[in-house]
Protein backbone atom coordinates (compact mmCIF):
# COMPACT_ATOMS: atom_id res chain seq x y z
CA UNK A 1 0.00 0.00 0.00
CA UNK A 2 1.37 3.42 -0.96
CA UNK A 3 2.15 5.81 1.88
CA UNK A 4 0.56 9.23 1.87
CA UNK A 5 2.76 12.30 1.92
CA UNK A 6 3.26 13.65 5.41
CA UNK A 7 3.95 17.15 4.16
CA UNK A 8 2.34 19.70 1.89
CA UNK A 9 4.27 19.69 -1.41
CA UNK A 10 3.00 23.18 -2.24
CA UNK A 11 4.23 24.61 1.06
CA UNK A 12 7.53 22.75 0.68
CA UNK A 13 8.01 24.22 -2.80
CA UNK A 14 7.32 27.71 -1.48
CA UNK A 15 9.79 27.14 1.33
CA UNK A 16 12.43 25.91 -1.14
CA UNK A 17 11.80 28.97 -3.32
CA UNK A 18 12.45 31.26 -0.35
CA UNK A 19 15.68 29.47 0.56
CA UNK A 20 17.01 29.43 -3.02
CA UNK A 21 16.00 33.08 -3.45
CA UNK A 22 17.86 34.12 -0.31
CA UNK A 23 20.97 31.96 -0.75
CA UNK A 24 21.23 31.11 -4.45
CA UNK A 25 21.56 27.75 -6.14
CA UNK A 26 25.19 26.91 -5.45
CA UNK A 27 25.14 28.06 -1.81
CA UNK A 28 22.12 25.86 -1.03
CA UNK A 29 22.96 22.22 -0.38
CA UNK A 30 20.59 19.27 -0.20
CA UNK A 31 21.32 19.19 3.55
CA UNK A 32 20.16 22.83 3.74
CA UNK A 33 16.96 21.93 1.90
CA UNK A 34 16.29 18.93 4.15
CA UNK A 35 16.72 21.11 7.23
CA UNK A 36 14.78 24.11 5.90
CA UNK A 37 11.87 22.12 4.48
CA UNK A 38 11.75 19.74 7.43
CA UNK A 39 11.35 16.70 5.18
CA UNK A 40 13.67 13.85 4.31
CA UNK A 41 16.00 13.75 1.35
CA UNK A 42 14.13 10.75 -0.12
CA UNK A 43 10.84 12.67 0.07
CA UNK A 44 12.41 15.66 -1.70
CA UNK A 45 13.73 13.42 -4.48
CA UNK A 46 10.44 11.51 -4.79
CA UNK A 47 8.34 14.68 -4.95
CA UNK A 48 10.55 17.19 -6.78
CA UNK A 49 13.48 15.32 -8.29
CA UNK A 50 17.06 16.39 -7.68
CA UNK A 51 18.21 19.79 -6.39
CA UNK A 52 18.32 21.26 -9.90
CA UNK A 53 14.79 20.05 -10.66
CA UNK A 54 13.57 21.57 -7.39
CA UNK A 55 15.30 24.86 -8.21
CA UNK A 56 13.62 25.02 -11.62
CA UNK A 57 10.23 24.26 -10.06
CA UNK A 58 10.84 27.05 -7.54
CA UNK A 59 11.75 29.41 -10.37
CA UNK A 60 8.56 28.44 -12.20
CA UNK A 61 6.55 29.11 -9.04
CA UNK A 62 8.16 32.55 -8.70
CA UNK A 63 7.14 33.41 -12.26
CA UNK A 64 3.59 32.16 -11.70
CA UNK A 65 3.15 34.53 -8.78
CA UNK A 66 5.01 37.58 -10.14
CA UNK A 67 4.42 37.76 -13.90
CA UNK A 68 0.58 37.94 -13.93
CA UNK A 69 0.68 40.98 -11.62
CA UNK A 70 2.73 42.88 -14.22
CA UNK A 71 0.19 42.13 -16.94
CA UNK A 72 -2.65 43.33 -14.68
CA UNK A 73 -0.74 46.50 -13.78
CA UNK A 74 -0.04 47.46 -17.36
CA UNK A 75 -3.33 46.49 -18.99
CA UNK A 76 -5.71 48.65 -16.96
CA UNK A 77 -8.07 50.81 -19.06
CA UNK A 78 -7.31 54.49 -19.40
CA UNK A 79 -3.97 56.26 -19.77
CA UNK A 80 -1.10 53.79 -20.11
CA UNK A 81 1.97 55.87 -19.23
CA UNK A 82 1.06 56.34 -15.55
CA UNK A 83 1.03 52.55 -15.14
CA UNK A 84 4.41 52.22 -16.88
CA UNK A 85 5.89 54.95 -14.70
CA UNK A 86 4.42 53.39 -11.54
CA UNK A 87 5.89 50.00 -12.38
CA UNK A 88 9.39 51.38 -13.04
CA UNK A 89 9.25 53.41 -9.83
CA UNK A 90 8.06 50.34 -7.90
CA UNK A 91 11.03 48.33 -9.21
CA UNK A 92 13.33 51.20 -8.17
CA UNK A 93 11.77 51.40 -4.70
CA UNK A 94 12.12 47.64 -4.21
CA UNK A 95 15.74 47.74 -5.41
CA UNK A 96 16.49 50.53 -2.92
CA UNK A 97 14.50 49.11 0.00
CA UNK A 98 16.74 48.14 2.90
CA UNK A 99 15.25 44.65 3.27
CA UNK A 100 13.96 43.74 -0.21
CA UNK A 101 17.15 44.75 -1.99
CA UNK A 102 19.20 42.09 -0.21
CA UNK A 103 17.27 39.26 -1.86
CA UNK A 104 16.97 41.03 -5.18
CA UNK A 105 14.84 39.40 -7.85
CA UNK A 106 14.92 35.61 -8.03
CA UNK A 107 14.91 35.73 -11.85
CA UNK A 108 17.71 38.31 -11.99
CA UNK A 109 19.70 36.31 -9.43
CA UNK A 110 19.24 33.20 -11.57
CA UNK A 111 20.34 35.04 -14.71
CA UNK A 112 23.56 36.13 -13.01
CA UNK A 113 24.32 32.82 -11.28
CA UNK A 114 23.11 30.15 -13.70
CA UNK A 115 22.19 31.86 -16.97
CA UNK A 116 25.58 31.62 -18.64
CA UNK A 117 25.86 27.82 -18.28
CA UNK A 118 22.42 26.37 -17.50
CA UNK A 119 20.14 26.34 -20.53
CA UNK A 120 17.03 25.25 -18.60
CA UNK A 121 17.42 28.14 -16.15
CA UNK A 122 18.28 30.58 -18.96
CA UNK A 123 15.08 29.60 -20.83
CA UNK A 124 13.01 30.37 -17.74
CA UNK A 125 14.78 33.69 -17.26
CA UNK A 126 14.10 34.62 -20.88
CA UNK A 127 10.44 33.63 -20.53
CA UNK A 128 10.08 35.78 -17.41
CA UNK A 129 11.69 38.73 -19.18
CA UNK A 130 9.29 38.28 -22.10
CA UNK A 131 6.44 38.41 -19.56
CA UNK A 132 7.67 41.87 -18.57
CA UNK A 133 8.69 43.17 -22.00
CA UNK A 134 5.50 42.15 -23.81
CA UNK A 135 3.03 44.00 -21.55
CA UNK A 136 5.42 46.96 -21.39
CA UNK A 137 5.48 47.06 -25.19
CA UNK A 138 1.68 46.78 -25.37
CA UNK A 139 1.24 49.57 -22.83
CA UNK A 140 3.64 51.82 -24.74
CA UNK A 141 1.88 51.10 -28.06
CA UNK A 142 -1.40 52.01 -26.35
CA UNK A 143 0.17 55.16 -24.91
CA UNK A 144 1.36 56.18 -28.37
CA UNK A 145 -2.09 55.53 -29.88
CA UNK A 146 -3.67 57.64 -27.11
CA UNK A 147 -1.24 60.53 -27.72
CA UNK A 148 0.65 60.06 -24.42
CA UNK A 149 3.90 58.99 -26.07
CA UNK A 150 5.45 61.00 -28.92
CA UNK A 151 5.14 59.43 -32.37
CA UNK A 152 8.92 59.43 -32.90
CA UNK A 153 9.47 56.95 -30.02
CA UNK A 154 9.87 53.24 -30.69
CA UNK A 155 7.65 51.35 -28.21
CA UNK A 156 9.54 48.05 -28.66
CA UNK A 157 12.95 49.66 -28.05
CA UNK A 158 11.60 51.59 -25.04
CA UNK A 159 10.10 48.42 -23.56
CA UNK A 160 13.44 46.65 -23.93
CA UNK A 161 15.30 49.57 -22.41
CA UNK A 162 12.95 49.64 -19.42
CA UNK A 163 13.27 45.87 -18.95
CA UNK A 164 17.07 46.11 -18.93
CA UNK A 165 16.92 49.10 -16.59
CA UNK A 166 14.59 47.34 -14.14
CA UNK A 167 16.72 44.18 -14.07
CA UNK A 168 19.87 46.28 -13.72
CA UNK A 169 18.35 48.21 -10.82
CA UNK A 170 17.83 44.91 -9.03
CA UNK A 171 21.50 44.00 -9.45
CA UNK A 172 22.80 47.42 -8.40
CA UNK A 173 20.35 47.58 -5.51
CA UNK A 174 21.73 44.37 -4.01
CA UNK A 175 25.18 45.89 -3.51
CA UNK A 176 24.60 49.64 -3.34
CA UNK A 177 23.91 51.41 -0.07
CA UNK A 178 22.90 54.57 -1.94
CA UNK A 179 19.16 54.39 -2.78
CA UNK A 180 19.44 57.52 -4.90
CA UNK A 181 21.49 55.57 -7.44
CA UNK A 182 18.55 53.44 -8.60
CA UNK A 183 15.93 56.16 -8.13
CA UNK A 184 17.92 58.61 -10.26
CA UNK A 185 18.42 56.00 -12.98
CA UNK A 186 14.70 55.26 -13.03
CA UNK A 187 13.76 58.93 -13.31
CA UNK A 188 16.26 59.54 -16.12
CA UNK A 189 14.86 56.60 -18.04
CA UNK A 190 11.28 57.76 -17.50
CA UNK A 191 12.23 61.17 -18.88
CA UNK A 192 12.68 59.44 -22.25
CA UNK A 193 8.94 58.82 -22.31
CA UNK A 194 8.13 62.55 -22.39
JSON list of C-alpha atoms in Angstrom, two decimals:
[
{"chain": "A", "resi": 1, "resn": "UNK", "atom": "CA", "xyz": [0.00, 0.00, 0.00]},
{"chain": "A", "resi": 2, "resn": "UNK", "atom": "CA", "xyz": [1.37, 3.42, -0.96]},
{"chain": "A", "resi": 3, "resn": "UNK", "atom": "CA", "xyz": [2.15, 5.81, 1.88]},
{"chain": "A", "resi": 4, "resn": "UNK", "atom": "CA", "xyz": [0.56, 9.23, 1.87]},
{"chain": "A", "resi": 5, "resn": "UNK", "atom": "CA", "xyz": [2.76, 12.30, 1.92]},
{"chain": "A", "resi": 6, "resn": "UNK", "atom": "CA", "xyz": [3.26, 13.65, 5.41]},
{"chain": "A", "resi": 7, "resn": "UNK", "atom": "CA", "xyz": [3.95, 17.15, 4.16]},
{"chain": "A", "resi": 8, "resn": "UNK", "atom": "CA", "xyz": [2.34, 19.70, 1.89]},
{"chain": "A", "resi": 9, "resn": "UNK", "atom": "CA", "xyz": [4.27, 19.69, -1.41]},
{"chain": "A", "resi": 10, "resn": "UNK", "atom": "CA", "xyz": [3.00, 23.18, -2.24]},
{"chain": "A", "resi": 11, "resn": "UNK", "atom": "CA", "xyz": [4.23, 24.61, 1.06]},
{"chain": "A", "resi": 12, "resn": "UNK", "atom": "CA", "xyz": [7.53, 22.75, 0.68]},
{"chain": "A", "resi": 13, "resn": "UNK", "atom": "CA", "xyz": [8.01, 24.22, -2.80]},
{"chain": "A", "resi": 14, "resn": "UNK", "atom": "CA", "xyz": [7.32, 27.71, -1.48]},
{"chain": "A", "resi": 15, "resn": "UNK", "atom": "CA", "xyz": [9.79, 27.14, 1.33]},
{"chain": "A", "resi": 16, "resn": "UNK", "atom": "CA", "xyz": [12.43, 25.91, -1.14]},
{"chain": "A", "resi": 17, "resn": "UNK", "atom": "CA", "xyz": [11.80, 28.97, -3.32]},
{"chain": "A", "resi": 18, "resn": "UNK", "atom": "CA", "xyz": [12.45, 31.26, -0.35]},
{"chain": "A", "resi": 19, "resn": "UNK", "atom": "CA", "xyz": [15.68, 29.47, 0.56]},
{"chain": "A", "resi": 20, "resn": "UNK", "atom": "CA", "xyz": [17.01, 29.43, -3.02]},
{"chain": "A", "resi": 21, "resn": "UNK", "atom": "CA", "xyz": [16.00, 33.08, -3.45]},
{"chain": "A", "resi": 22, "resn": "UNK", "atom": "CA", "xyz": [17.86, 34.12, -0.31]},
{"chain": "A", "resi": 23, "resn": "UNK", "atom": "CA", "xyz": [20.97, 31.96, -0.75]},
{"chain": "A", "resi": 24, "resn": "UNK", "atom": "CA", "xyz": [21.23, 31.11, -4.45]},
{"chain": "A", "resi": 25, "resn": "UNK", "atom": "CA", "xyz": [21.56, 27.75, -6.14]},
{"chain": "A", "resi": 26, "resn": "UNK", "atom": "CA", "xyz": [25.19, 26.91, -5.45]},
{"chain": "A", "resi": 27, "resn": "UNK", "atom": "CA", "xyz": [25.14, 28.06, -1.81]},
{"chain": "A", "resi": 28, "resn": "UNK", "atom": "CA", "xyz": [22.12, 25.86, -1.03]},
{"chain": "A", "resi": 29, "resn": "UNK", "atom": "CA", "xyz": [22.96, 22.22, -0.38]},
{"chain": "A", "resi": 30, "resn": "UNK", "atom": "CA", "xyz": [20.59, 19.27, -0.20]},
{"chain": "A", "resi": 31, "resn": "UNK", "atom": "CA", "xyz": [21.32, 19.19, 3.55]},
{"chain": "A", "resi": 32, "resn": "UNK", "atom": "CA", "xyz": [20.16, 22.83, 3.74]},
{"chain": "A", "resi": 33, "resn": "UNK", "atom": "CA", "xyz": [16.96, 21.93, 1.90]},
{"chain": "A", "resi": 34, "resn": "UNK", "atom": "CA", "xyz": [16.29, 18.93, 4.15]},
{"chain": "A", "resi": 35, "resn": "UNK", "atom": "CA", "xyz": [16.72, 21.11, 7.23]},
{"chain": "A", "resi": 36, "resn": "UNK", "atom": "CA", "xyz": [14.78, 24.11, 5.90]},
{"chain": "A", "resi": 37, "resn": "UNK", "atom": "CA", "xyz": [11.87, 22.12, 4.48]},
{"chain": "A", "resi": 38, "resn": "UNK", "atom": "CA", "xyz": [11.75, 19.74, 7.43]},
{"chain": "A", "resi": 39, "resn": "UNK", "atom": "CA", "xyz": [11.35, 16.70, 5.18]},
{"chain": "A", "resi": 40, "resn": "UNK", "atom": "CA", "xyz": [13.67, 13.85, 4.31]},
{"chain": "A", "resi": 41, "resn": "UNK", "atom": "CA", "xyz": [16.00, 13.75, 1.35]},
{"chain": "A", "resi": 42, "resn": "UNK", "atom": "CA", "xyz": [14.13, 10.75, -0.12]},
{"chain": "A", "resi": 43, "resn": "UNK", "atom": "CA", "xyz": [10.84, 12.67, 0.07]},
{"chain": "A", "resi": 44, "resn": "UNK", "atom": "CA", "xyz": [12.41, 15.66, -1.70]},
{"chain": "A", "resi": 45, "resn": "UNK", "atom": "CA", "xyz": [13.73, 13.42, -4.48]},
{"chain": "A", "resi": 46, "resn": "UNK", "atom": "CA", "xyz": [10.44, 11.51, -4.79]},
{"chain": "A", "resi": 47, "resn": "UNK", "atom": "CA", "xyz": [8.34, 14.68, -4.95]},
{"chain": "A", "resi": 48, "resn": "UNK", "atom": "CA", "xyz": [10.55, 17.19, -6.78]},
{"chain": "A", "resi": 49, "resn": "UNK", "atom": "CA", "xyz": [13.48, 15.32, -8.29]},
{"chain": "A", "resi": 50, "resn": "UNK", "atom": "CA", "xyz": [17.06, 16.39, -7.68]},
{"chain": "A", "resi": 51, "resn": "UNK", "atom": "CA", "xyz": [18.21, 19.79, -6.39]},
{"chain": "A", "resi": 52, "resn": "UNK", "atom": "CA", "xyz": [18.32, 21.26, -9.90]},
{"chain": "A", "resi": 53, "resn": "UNK", "atom": "CA", "xyz": [14.79, 20.05, -10.66]},
{"chain": "A", "resi": 54, "resn": "UNK", "atom": "CA", "xyz": [13.57, 21.57, -7.39]},
{"chain": "A", "resi": 55, "resn": "UNK", "atom": "CA", "xyz": [15.30, 24.86, -8.21]},
{"chain": "A", "resi": 56, "resn": "UNK", "atom": "CA", "xyz": [13.62, 25.02, -11.62]},
{"chain": "A", "resi": 57, "resn": "UNK", "atom": "CA", "xyz": [10.23, 24.26, -10.06]},
{"chain": "A", "resi": 58, "resn": "UNK", "atom": "CA", "xyz": [10.84, 27.05, -7.54]},
{"chain": "A", "resi": 59, "resn": "UNK", "atom": "CA", "xyz": [11.75, 29.41, -10.37]},
{"chain": "A", "resi": 60, "resn": "UNK", "atom": "CA", "xyz": [8.56, 28.44, -12.20]},
{"chain": "A", "resi": 61, "resn": "UNK", "atom": "CA", "xyz": [6.55, 29.11, -9.04]},
{"chain": "A", "resi": 62, "resn": "UNK", "atom": "CA", "xyz": [8.16, 32.55, -8.70]},
{"chain": "A", "resi": 63, "resn": "UNK", "atom": "CA", "xyz": [7.14, 33.41, -12.26]},
{"chain": "A", "resi": 64, "resn": "UNK", "atom": "CA", "xyz": [3.59, 32.16, -11.70]},
{"chain": "A", "resi": 65, "resn": "UNK", "atom": "CA", "xyz": [3.15, 34.53, -8.78]},
{"chain": "A", "resi": 66, "resn": "UNK", "atom": "CA", "xyz": [5.01, 37.58, -10.14]},
{"chain": "A", "resi": 67, "resn": "UNK", "atom": "CA", "xyz": [4.42, 37.76, -13.90]},
{"chain": "A", "resi": 68, "resn": "UNK", "atom": "CA", "xyz": [0.58, 37.94, -13.93]},
{"chain": "A", "resi": 69, "resn": "UNK", "atom": "CA", "xyz": [0.68, 40.98, -11.62]},
{"chain": "A", "resi": 70, "resn": "UNK", "atom": "CA", "xyz": [2.73, 42.88, -14.22]},
{"chain": "A", "resi": 71, "resn": "UNK", "atom": "CA", "xyz": [0.19, 42.13, -16.94]},
{"chain": "A", "resi": 72, "resn": "UNK", "atom": "CA", "xyz": [-2.65, 43.33, -14.68]},
{"chain": "A", "resi": 73, "resn": "UNK", "atom": "CA", "xyz": [-0.74, 46.50, -13.78]},
{"chain": "A", "resi": 74, "resn": "UNK", "atom": "CA", "xyz": [-0.04, 47.46, -17.36]},
{"chain": "A", "resi": 75, "resn": "UNK", "atom": "CA", "xyz": [-3.33, 46.49, -18.99]},
{"chain": "A", "resi": 76, "resn": "UNK", "atom": "CA", "xyz": [-5.71, 48.65, -16.96]},
{"chain": "A", "resi": 77, "resn": "UNK", "atom": "CA", "xyz": [-8.07, 50.81, -19.06]},
{"chain": "A", "resi": 78, "resn": "UNK", "atom": "CA", "xyz": [-7.31, 54.49, -19.40]},
{"chain": "A", "resi": 79, "resn": "UNK", "atom": "CA", "xyz": [-3.97, 56.26, -19.77]},
{"chain": "A", "resi": 80, "resn": "UNK", "atom": "CA", "xyz": [-1.10, 53.79, -20.11]},
{"chain": "A", "resi": 81, "resn": "UNK", "atom": "CA", "xyz": [1.97, 55.87, -19.23]},
{"chain": "A", "resi": 82, "resn": "UNK", "atom": "CA", "xyz": [1.06, 56.34, -15.55]},
{"chain": "A", "resi": 83, "resn": "UNK", "atom": "CA", "xyz": [1.03, 52.55, -15.14]},
{"chain": "A", "resi": 84, "resn": "UNK", "atom": "CA", "xyz": [4.41, 52.22, -16.88]},
{"chain": "A", "resi": 85, "resn": "UNK", "atom": "CA", "xyz": [5.89, 54.95, -14.70]},
{"chain": "A", "resi": 86, "resn": "UNK", "atom": "CA", "xyz": [4.42, 53.39, -11.54]},
{"chain": "A", "resi": 87, "resn": "UNK", "atom": "CA", "xyz": [5.89, 50.00, -12.38]},
{"chain": "A", "resi": 88, "resn": "UNK", "atom": "CA", "xyz": [9.39, 51.38, -13.04]},
{"chain": "A", "resi": 89, "resn": "UNK", "atom": "CA", "xyz": [9.25, 53.41, -9.83]},
{"chain": "A", "resi": 90, "resn": "UNK", "atom": "CA", "xyz": [8.06, 50.34, -7.90]},
{"chain": "A", "resi": 91, "resn": "UNK", "atom": "CA", "xyz": [11.03, 48.33, -9.21]},
{"chain": "A", "resi": 92, "resn": "UNK", "atom": "CA", "xyz": [13.33, 51.20, -8.17]},
{"chain": "A", "resi": 93, "resn": "UNK", "atom": "CA", "xyz": [11.77, 51.40, -4.70]},
{"chain": "A", "resi": 94, "resn": "UNK", "atom": "CA", "xyz": [12.12, 47.64, -4.21]},
{"chain": "A", "resi": 95, "resn": "UNK", "atom": "CA", "xyz": [15.74, 47.74, -5.41]},
{"chain": "A", "resi": 96, "resn": "UNK", "atom": "CA", "xyz": [16.49, 50.53, -2.92]},
{"chain": "A", "resi": 97, "resn": "UNK", "atom": "CA", "xyz": [14.50, 49.11, 0.00]},
{"chain": "A", "resi": 98, "resn": "UNK", "atom": "CA", "xyz": [16.74, 48.14, 2.90]},
{"chain": "A", "resi": 99, "resn": "UNK", "atom": "CA", "xyz": [15.25, 44.65, 3.27]},
{"chain": "A", "resi": 100, "resn": "UNK", "atom": "CA", "xyz": [13.96, 43.74, -0.21]},
{"chain": "A", "resi": 101, "resn": "UNK", "atom": "CA", "xyz": [17.15, 44.75, -1.99]},
{"chain": "A", "resi": 102, "resn": "UNK", "atom": "CA", "xyz": [19.20, 42.09, -0.21]},
{"chain": "A", "resi": 103, "resn": "UNK", "atom": "CA", "xyz": [17.27, 39.26, -1.86]},
{"chain": "A", "resi": 104, "resn": "UNK", "atom": "CA", "xyz": [16.97, 41.03, -5.18]},
{"chain": "A", "resi": 105, "resn": "UNK", "atom": "CA", "xyz": [14.84, 39.40, -7.85]},
{"chain": "A", "resi": 106, "resn": "UNK", "atom": "CA", "xyz": [14.92, 35.61, -8.03]},
{"chain": "A", "resi": 107, "resn": "UNK", "atom": "CA", "xyz": [14.91, 35.73, -11.85]},
{"chain": "A", "resi": 108, "resn": "UNK", "atom": "CA", "xyz": [17.71, 38.31, -11.99]},
{"chain": "A", "resi": 109, "resn": "UNK", "atom": "CA", "xyz": [19.70, 36.31, -9.43]},
{"chain": "A", "resi": 110, "resn": "UNK", "atom": "CA", "xyz": [19.24, 33.20, -11.57]},
{"chain": "A", "resi": 111, "resn": "UNK", "atom": "CA", "xyz": [20.34, 35.04, -14.71]},
{"chain": "A", "resi": 112, "resn": "UNK", "atom": "CA", "xyz": [23.56, 36.13, -13.01]},
{"chain": "A", "resi": 113, "resn": "UNK", "atom": "CA", "xyz": [24.32, 32.82, -11.28]},
{"chain": "A", "resi": 114, "resn": "UNK", "atom": "CA", "xyz": [23.11, 30.15, -13.70]},
{"chain": "A", "resi": 115, "resn": "UNK", "atom": "CA", "xyz": [22.19, 31.86, -16.97]},
{"chain": "A", "resi": 116, "resn": "UNK", "atom": "CA", "xyz": [25.58, 31.62, -18.64]},
{"chain": "A", "resi": 117, "resn": "UNK", "atom": "CA", "xyz": [25.86, 27.82, -18.28]},
{"chain": "A", "resi": 118, "resn": "UNK", "atom": "CA", "xyz": [22.42, 26.37, -17.50]},
{"chain": "A", "resi": 119, "resn": "UNK", "atom": "CA", "xyz": [20.14, 26.34, -20.53]},
{"chain": "A", "resi": 120, "resn": "UNK", "atom": "CA", "xyz": [17.03, 25.25, -18.60]},
{"chain": "A", "resi": 121, "resn": "UNK", "atom": "CA", "xyz": [17.42, 28.14, -16.15]},
{"chain": "A", "resi": 122, "resn": "UNK", "atom": "CA", "xyz": [18.28, 30.58, -18.96]},
{"chain": "A", "resi": 123, "resn": "UNK", "atom": "CA", "xyz": [15.08, 29.60, -20.83]},
{"chain": "A", "resi": 124, "resn": "UNK", "atom": "CA", "xyz": [13.01, 30.37, -17.74]},
{"chain": "A", "resi": 125, "resn": "UNK", "atom": "CA", "xyz": [14.78, 33.69, -17.26]},
{"chain": "A", "resi": 126, "resn": "UNK", "atom": "CA", "xyz": [14.10, 34.62, -20.88]},
{"chain": "A", "resi": 127, "resn": "UNK", "atom": "CA", "xyz": [10.44, 33.63, -20.53]},
{"chain": "A", "resi": 128, "resn": "UNK", "atom": "CA", "xyz": [10.08, 35.78, -17.41]},
{"chain": "A", "resi": 129, "resn": "UNK", "atom": "CA", "xyz": [11.69, 38.73, -19.18]},
{"chain": "A", "resi": 130, "resn": "UNK", "atom": "CA", "xyz": [9.29, 38.28, -22.10]},
{"chain": "A", "resi": 131, "resn": "UNK", "atom": "CA", "xyz": [6.44, 38.41, -19.56]},
{"chain": "A", "resi": 132, "resn": "UNK", "atom": "CA", "xyz": [7.67, 41.87, -18.57]},
{"chain": "A", "resi": 133, "resn": "UNK", "atom": "CA", "xyz": [8.69, 43.17, -22.00]},
{"chain": "A", "resi": 134, "resn": "UNK", "atom": "CA", "xyz": [5.50, 42.15, -23.81]},
{"chain": "A", "resi": 135, "resn": "UNK", "atom": "CA", "xyz": [3.03, 44.00, -21.55]},
{"chain": "A", "resi": 136, "resn": "UNK", "atom": "CA", "xyz": [5.42, 46.96, -21.39]},
{"chain": "A", "resi": 137, "resn": "UNK", "atom": "CA", "xyz": [5.48, 47.06, -25.19]},
{"chain": "A", "resi": 138, "resn": "UNK", "atom": "CA", "xyz": [1.68, 46.78, -25.37]},
{"chain": "A", "resi": 139, "resn": "UNK", "atom": "CA", "xyz": [1.24, 49.57, -22.83]},
{"chain": "A", "resi": 140, "resn": "UNK", "atom": "CA", "xyz": [3.64, 51.82, -24.74]},
{"chain": "A", "resi": 141, "resn": "UNK", "atom": "CA", "xyz": [1.88, 51.10, -28.06]},
{"chain": "A", "resi": 142, "resn": "UNK", "atom": "CA", "xyz": [-1.40, 52.01, -26.35]},
{"chain": "A", "resi": 143, "resn": "UNK", "atom": "CA", "xyz": [0.17, 55.16, -24.91]},
{"chain": "A", "resi": 144, "resn": "UNK", "atom": "CA", "xyz": [1.36, 56.18, -28.37]},
{"chain": "A", "resi": 145, "resn": "UNK", "atom": "CA", "xyz": [-2.09, 55.53, -29.88]},
{"chain": "A", "resi": 146, "resn": "UNK", "atom": "CA", "xyz": [-3.67, 57.64, -27.11]},
{"chain": "A", "resi": 147, "resn": "UNK", "atom": "CA", "xyz": [-1.24, 60.53, -27.72]},
{"chain": "A", "resi": 148, "resn": "UNK", "atom": "CA", "xyz": [0.65, 60.06, -24.42]},
{"chain": "A", "resi": 149, "resn": "UNK", "atom": "CA", "xyz": [3.90, 58.99, -26.07]},
{"chain": "A", "resi": 150, "resn": "UNK", "atom": "CA", "xyz": [5.45, 61.00, -28.92]},
{"chain": "A", "resi": 151, "resn": "UNK", "atom": "CA", "xyz": [5.14, 59.43, -32.37]},
{"chain": "A", "resi": 152, "resn": "UNK", "atom": "CA", "xyz": [8.92, 59.43, -32.90]},
{"chain": "A", "resi": 153, "resn": "UNK", "atom": "CA", "xyz": [9.47, 56.95, -30.02]},
{"chain": "A", "resi": 154, "resn": "UNK", "atom": "CA", "xyz": [9.87, 53.24, -30.69]},
{"chain": "A", "resi": 155, "resn": "UNK", "atom": "CA", "xyz": [7.65, 51.35, -28.21]},
{"chain": "A", "resi": 156, "resn": "UNK", "atom": "CA", "xyz": [9.54, 48.05, -28.66]},
{"chain": "A", "resi": 157, "resn": "UNK", "atom": "CA", "xyz": [12.95, 49.66, -28.05]},
{"chain": "A", "resi": 158, "resn": "UNK", "atom": "CA", "xyz": [11.60, 51.59, -25.04]},
{"chain": "A", "resi": 159, "resn": "UNK", "atom": "CA", "xyz": [10.10, 48.42, -23.56]},
{"chain": "A", "resi": 160, "resn": "UNK", "atom": "CA", "xyz": [13.44, 46.65, -23.93]},
{"chain": "A", "resi": 161, "resn": "UNK", "atom": "CA", "xyz": [15.30, 49.57, -22.41]},
{"chain": "A", "resi": 162, "resn": "UNK", "atom": "CA", "xyz": [12.95, 49.64, -19.42]},
{"chain": "A", "resi": 163, "resn": "UNK", "atom": "CA", "xyz": [13.27, 45.87, -18.95]},
{"chain": "A", "resi": 164, "resn": "UNK", "atom": "CA", "xyz": [17.07, 46.11, -18.93]},
{"chain": "A", "resi": 165, "resn": "UNK", "atom": "CA", "xyz": [16.92, 49.10, -16.59]},
{"chain": "A", "resi": 166, "resn": "UNK", "atom": "CA", "xyz": [14.59, 47.34, -14.14]},
{"chain": "A", "resi": 167, "resn": "UNK", "atom": "CA", "xyz": [16.72, 44.18, -14.07]},
{"chain": "A", "resi": 168, "resn": "UNK", "atom": "CA", "xyz": [19.87, 46.28, -13.72]},
{"chain": "A", "resi": 169, "resn": "UNK", "atom": "CA", "xyz": [18.35, 48.21, -10.82]},
{"chain": "A", "resi": 170, "resn": "UNK", "atom": "CA", "xyz": [17.83, 44.91, -9.03]},
{"chain": "A", "resi": 171, "resn": "UNK", "atom": "CA", "xyz": [21.50, 44.00, -9.45]},
{"chain": "A", "resi": 172, "resn": "UNK", "atom": "CA", "xyz": [22.80, 47.42, -8.40]},
{"chain": "A", "resi": 173, "resn": "UNK", "atom": "CA", "xyz": [20.35, 47.58, -5.51]},
{"chain": "A", "resi": 174, "resn": "UNK", "atom": "CA", "xyz": [21.73, 44.37, -4.01]},
{"chain": "A", "resi": 175, "resn": "UNK", "atom": "CA", "xyz": [25.18, 45.89, -3.51]},
{"chain": "A", "resi": 176, "resn": "UNK", "atom": "CA", "xyz": [24.60, 49.64, -3.34]},
{"chain": "A", "resi": 177, "resn": "UNK", "atom": "CA", "xyz": [23.91, 51.41, -0.07]},
{"chain": "A", "resi": 178, "resn": "UNK", "atom": "CA", "xyz": [22.90, 54.57, -1.94]},
{"chain": "A", "resi": 179, "resn": "UNK", "atom": "CA", "xyz": [19.16, 54.39, -2.78]},
{"chain": "A", "resi": 180, "resn": "UNK", "atom": "CA", "xyz": [19.44, 57.52, -4.90]},
{"chain": "A", "resi": 181, "resn": "UNK", "atom": "CA", "xyz": [21.49, 55.57, -7.44]},
{"chain": "A", "resi": 182, "resn": "UNK", "atom": "CA", "xyz": [18.55, 53.44, -8.60]},
{"chain": "A", "resi": 183, "resn": "UNK", "atom": "CA", "xyz": [15.93, 56.16, -8.13]},
{"chain": "A", "resi": 184, "resn": "UNK", "atom": "CA", "xyz": [17.92, 58.61, -10.26]},
{"chain": "A", "resi": 185, "resn": "UNK", "atom": "CA", "xyz": [18.42, 56.00, -12.98]},
{"chain": "A", "resi": 186, "resn": "UNK", "atom": "CA", "xyz": [14.70, 55.26, -13.03]},
{"chain": "A", "resi": 187, "resn": "UNK", "atom": "CA", "xyz": [13.76, 58.93, -13.31]},
{"chain": "A", "resi": 188, "resn": "UNK", "atom": "CA", "xyz": [16.26, 59.54, -16.12]},
{"chain": "A", "resi": 189, "resn": "UNK", "atom": "CA", "xyz": [14.86, 56.60, -18.04]},
{"chain": "A", "resi": 190, "resn": "UNK", "atom": "CA", "xyz": [11.28, 57.76, -17.50]},
{"chain": "A", "resi": 191, "resn": "UNK", "atom": "CA", "xyz": [12.23, 61.17, -18.88]},
{"chain": "A", "resi": 192, "resn": "UNK", "atom": "CA", "xyz": [12.68, 59.44, -22.25]},
{"chain": "A", "resi": 193, "resn": "UNK", "atom": "CA", "xyz": [8.94, 58.82, -22.31]},
{"chain": "A", "resi": 194, "resn": "UNK", "atom": "CA", "xyz": [8.13, 62.55, -22.39]}
]
